[in-house]
Amino acid sequence: MDTHVDARPVLEGPDIARVLTRIAHEIVERAKGADDVVLLGIPTRGVFLAQRLAAKLEQVTERKVLVGSLDITMYRDDLRMHPPRALARTEIPGDGIDGRLVVLVDDVLFSGRTIRAALDALNDIGRPRAVQLAVLVDRGHRELPIRADYVGKNLPTSLRETVKVLLAEEDGRDTVLLGAKRPSP
């Protein structure tokens, strides 16, 4: 793996499936159903997790759950510090998000800056009744006052460690890897 030295799995495929089932049940319990829930995944892996979570919610509630994606690229506060990146797709369900419970879905919560960008992007699209956050992994190290409502796994890390989520849709397998950062050349 190019970004990891001595990476070790902390979640495997069955663990990820179990975590998503638990989060689906937590959403249904907290929202008292899923009638007005819209899941918006943050590209790339957040979109796949949102789709999987929607399928789990549909199994639990026996109702169709709206799912889409929210590109945050142009809302990031680090655009000028990194090379240009391609825009991802924003796909909002036809009924929109106004007055609905929007659950943002991402793979890893770290500094909170990605979620801040997502909230800004969401503000340009509509006015949800409420916004919640579901993440597969919360690794700590927040730089902004942002907290996930639904967490698959709390994984305290040092700043010298990396967390990499691999999903079958993008990477050919499901796993979460914890590894040491490579020293800068």
CSV table of C-alpha atoms in Angstrom, one decimal:
chain,number,residue,atom,x,y,z
A,1,MET,CA,0.0,0.0,0.0
A,2,ASP,CA,1.6,3.2,-1.1
A,3,THR,CA,0.6,5.5,1.8
A,4,HIS,CA,1.1,3.0,4.6
A,5,VAL,CA,4.1,1.4,6.3
A,6,ASP,CA,3.2,-1.7,8.4
A,7,ALA,CA,-0.6,-1.1,8.0
A,8,ARG,CA,-2.8,-3.4,10.0
A,9,PRO,CA,-6.5,-4.0,9.6
A,10,VAL,CA,-8.7,-2.6,12.3
A,11,LEU,CA,-12.0,-3.4,10.6
A,12,GLU,CA,-12.7,-6.1,8.0
A,13,GLY,CA,-15.7,-6.6,5.6
A,14,PRO,CA,-18.0,-8.4,8.2
A,15,ASP,CA,-17.2,-5.7,10.8
A,16,ILE,CA,-18.1,-2.9,8.3
A,17,ALA,CA,-21.4,-4.6,7.5
A,18,ARG,CA,-22.2,-5.0,11.2
A,19,VAL,CA,-21.3,-1.4,11.9
A,20,LEU,CA,-23.6,-0.1,9.1
A,21,THR,CA,-26.4,-2.3,10.4
A,22,ARG,CA,-26.0,-0.8,13.9
A,23,ILE,CA,-25.9,2.7,12.5
A,24,ALA,CA,-29.1,2.1,10.5
A,25,HIS,CA,-30.9,0.9,13.7
A,26,GLU,CA,-29.6,4.0,15.6
A,27,ILE,CA,-30.9,6.3,12.8
A,28,VAL,CA,-34.3,4.7,12.8
A,29,GLU,CA,-34.5,4.9,16.6
A,30,ARG,CA,-33.3,8.5,16.9
A,31,ALA,CA,-35.4,9.7,13.9
A,32,LYS,CA,-38.5,7.6,15.0
A,33,GLY,CA,-38.5,6.0,11.6
A,34,ALA,CA,-36.8,7.0,8.4
A,35,ASP,CA,-39.7,8.8,6.6
A,36,ASP,CA,-38.0,12.1,6.1
A,37,VAL,CA,-34.3,10.9,6.1
A,38,VAL,CA,-32.0,11.8,3.2
A,39,LEU,CA,-28.6,10.3,3.2
A,40,LEU,CA,-25.9,12.3,1.5
A,41,GLY,CA,-22.5,10.7,1.0
A,42,ILE,CA,-19.3,12.8,0.7
A,43,PRO,CA,-17.3,11.5,-2.2
A,44,THR,CA,-15.7,9.2,-2.7
A,45,ARG,CA,-16.1,6.5,-0.1
A,46,GLY,CA,-18.8,8.3,1.8
A,47,VAL,CA,-21.1,7.9,-1.2
A,48,PHE,CA,-20.6,4.1,-1.2
A,49,LEU,CA,-21.2,4.0,2.6
A,50,ALA,CA,-24.4,6.1,2.2
A,51,GLN,CA,-25.7,3.7,-0.5
A,52,ARG,CA,-25.0,0.7,1.8
A,53,LEU,CA,-26.5,2.5,4.7
A,54,ALA,CA,-29.7,3.2,2.6
A,55,ALA,CA,-30.0,-0.4,1.8
A,56,LYS,CA,-29.7,-1.3,5.5
A,57,LEU,CA,-32.3,1.3,6.4
A,58,GLU,CA,-34.7,0.0,3.7
A,59,GLN,CA,-34.3,-3.5,5.2
A,60,VAL,CA,-35.1,-2.2,8.7
A,61,THR,CA,-38.0,0.1,7.8
A,62,GLU,CA,-39.3,-1.6,4.6
A,63,ARG,CA,-39.5,1.9,3.0
A,64,LYS,CA,-37.5,3.6,0.3
A,65,VAL,CA,-34.7,5.8,1.7
A,66,LEU,CA,-33.5,8.8,-0.3
A,67,VAL,CA,-29.7,8.8,-1.0
A,68,GLY,CA,-27.4,11.1,-2.9
A,69,SER,CA,-24.0,12.6,-2.9
A,70,LEU,CA,-22.6,16.0,-1.9
A,71,ASP,CA,-19.4,17.3,-3.5
A,72,ILE,CA,-17.5,19.6,-1.2
A,73,THR,CA,-14.5,20.3,-3.4
A,74,MET,CA,-15.2,24.0,-4.0
A,75,TYR,CA,-16.0,24.6,-0.3
A,76,ARG,CA,-12.8,23.3,1.1
A,77,ASP,CA,-10.5,25.7,3.0
A,78,ASP,CA,-7.4,24.0,1.7
A,79,LEU,CA,-7.9,24.3,-2.1
A,80,ARG,CA,-4.9,26.5,-2.6
A,81,MET,CA,-2.6,24.3,-0.5
A,82,HIS,CA,-3.1,21.2,-2.7
A,83,PRO,CA,-2.9,20.5,-6.4
A,84,PRO,CA,-6.1,20.9,-8.4
A,85,ARG,CA,-8.6,18.1,-8.0
A,86,ALA,CA,-11.5,17.0,-10.2
A,87,LEU,CA,-14.9,17.9,-9.1
A,88,ALA,CA,-17.1,15.0,-7.9
A,89,ARG,CA,-20.9,14.8,-8.4
A,90,THR,CA,-23.5,16.3,-6.2
A,91,GLU,CA,-26.8,14.3,-6.6
A,92,ILE,CA,-29.7,15.5,-4.5
A,93,PRO,CA,-32.8,13.3,-4.5
A,94,GLY,CA,-35.7,14.8,-6.6
A,95,ASP,CA,-37.7,15.7,-3.5
A,96,GLY,CA,-34.8,17.9,-2.3
A,97,ILE,CA,-33.6,18.3,1.3
A,98,ASP,CA,-35.9,21.2,2.5
A,99,GLY,CA,-37.5,20.3,5.8
A,100,ARG,CA,-35.9,16.8,5.9
A,101,LEU,CA,-33.4,15.2,8.2
A,102,VAL,CA,-30.1,15.0,6.3
A,103,VAL,CA,-27.6,12.5,7.4
A,104,LEU,CA,-24.1,13.3,6.0
A,105,VAL,CA,-22.1,10.1,5.5
A,106,ASP,CA,-18.3,10.0,5.4
A,107,ASP,CA,-15.6,7.4,5.9
A,108,VAL,CA,-13.3,9.1,8.4
A,109,LEU,CA,-13.8,12.0,10.7
A,110,PHE,CA,-10.5,13.7,11.5
A,111,SER,CA,-10.1,17.5,11.8
A,112,GLY,CA,-13.7,18.3,11.0
A,113,ARG,CA,-12.8,20.5,8.1
A,114,THR,CA,-14.5,18.2,5.5
A,115,ILE,CA,-17.7,18.3,7.4
A,116,ARG,CA,-17.5,22.1,7.8
A,117,ALA,CA,-17.2,22.3,4.0
A,118,ALA,CA,-20.2,19.9,3.6
A,119,LEU,CA,-22.3,22.1,5.8
A,120,ASP,CA,-21.4,25.1,3.6
A,121,ALA,CA,-22.3,23.1,0.5
A,122,LEU,CA,-25.5,21.9,2.0
A,123,ASN,CA,-26.5,25.5,2.8
A,124,ASP,CA,-26.3,26.4,-0.9
A,125,ILE,CA,-28.7,23.5,-1.8
A,126,GLY,CA,-31.5,23.9,0.7
A,127,ARG,CA,-32.7,24.1,4.2
A,128,PRO,CA,-32.9,20.8,6.0
A,129,ARG,CA,-34.9,20.4,9.2
A,130,ALA,CA,-31.8,19.0,10.9
A,131,VAL,CA,-28.4,17.7,9.8
A,132,GLN,CA,-26.7,14.7,11.4
A,133,LEU,CA,-23.3,13.0,10.7
A,134,ALA,CA,-22.6,9.3,10.3
A,135,VAL,CA,-18.9,8.2,10.0
A,136,LEU,CA,-17.4,4.8,9.7
A,137,VAL,CA,-14.3,5.8,11.7
A,138,ASP,CA,-13.7,8.7,14.2
A,139,ARG,CA,-10.0,9.1,14.7
A,140,GLY,CA,-10.1,12.2,16.8
A,141,HIS,CA,-7.8,15.3,16.4
A,142,ARG,CA,-10.6,17.8,15.8
A,143,GLU,CA,-9.7,21.3,14.7
A,144,LEU,CA,-13.3,22.4,14.7
A,145,PRO,CA,-16.2,21.9,17.1
A,146,ILE,CA,-17.8,19.0,15.1
A,147,ARG,CA,-19.0,15.7,16.5
A,148,ALA,CA,-20.5,12.7,14.7
A,149,ASP,CA,-24.0,11.5,15.7
A,150,TYR,CA,-23.3,8.0,14.5
A,151,VAL,CA,-19.8,6.4,14.7
A,152,GLY,CA,-18.9,2.9,13.5
A,153,LYS,CA,-15.6,2.8,15.4
A,154,ASN,CA,-13.8,5.3,17.6
A,155,LEU,CA,-10.2,4.8,16.7
A,156,PRO,CA,-7.9,7.0,18.8
A,157,THR,CA,-4.7,7.7,16.7
A,158,SER,CA,-1.6,9.7,16.9
A,159,LEU,CA,-0.8,12.3,14.2
A,160,ARG,CA,1.9,10.0,13.0
A,161,GLU,CA,-0.6,7.4,12.0
A,162,THR,CA,-2.9,7.2,9.0
A,163,VAL,CA,-6.4,5.6,8.6
A,164,LYS,CA,-7.3,4.3,5.2
A,165,VAL,CA,-10.7,3.0,4.3
A,166,LEU,CA,-10.9,0.6,1.4
A,167,LEU,CA,-14.3,-0.3,0.0
A,168,ALA,CA,-15.1,-3.0,-2.6
A,169,GLU,CA,-16.8,-0.5,-4.9
A,170,GLU,CA,-13.6,1.5,-5.3
A,171,ASP,CA,-10.8,-0.7,-4.0
A,172,GLY,CA,-11.9,-4.2,-4.6
A,173,ARG,CA,-12.1,-5.1,-0.9
A,174,ASP,CA,-13.6,-3.9,2.4
A,175,THR,CA,-11.2,-3.0,5.2
A,176,VAL,CA,-10.0,-0.2,7.4
A,177,LEU,CA,-6.2,0.0,7.8
A,178,LEU,CA,-4.2,1.8,10.5
A,179,GLY,CA,-0.6,2.5,9.6
A,180,ALA,CA,2.3,4.7,10.2
A,181,LYS,CA,2.8,7.8,8.0
A,182,ARG,CA,5.6,7.6,5.6
A,183,PRO,CA,8.4,10.1,6.4
A,184,SER,CA,8.4,13.1,4.0
A,185,PRO,CA,11.1,12.8,1.3
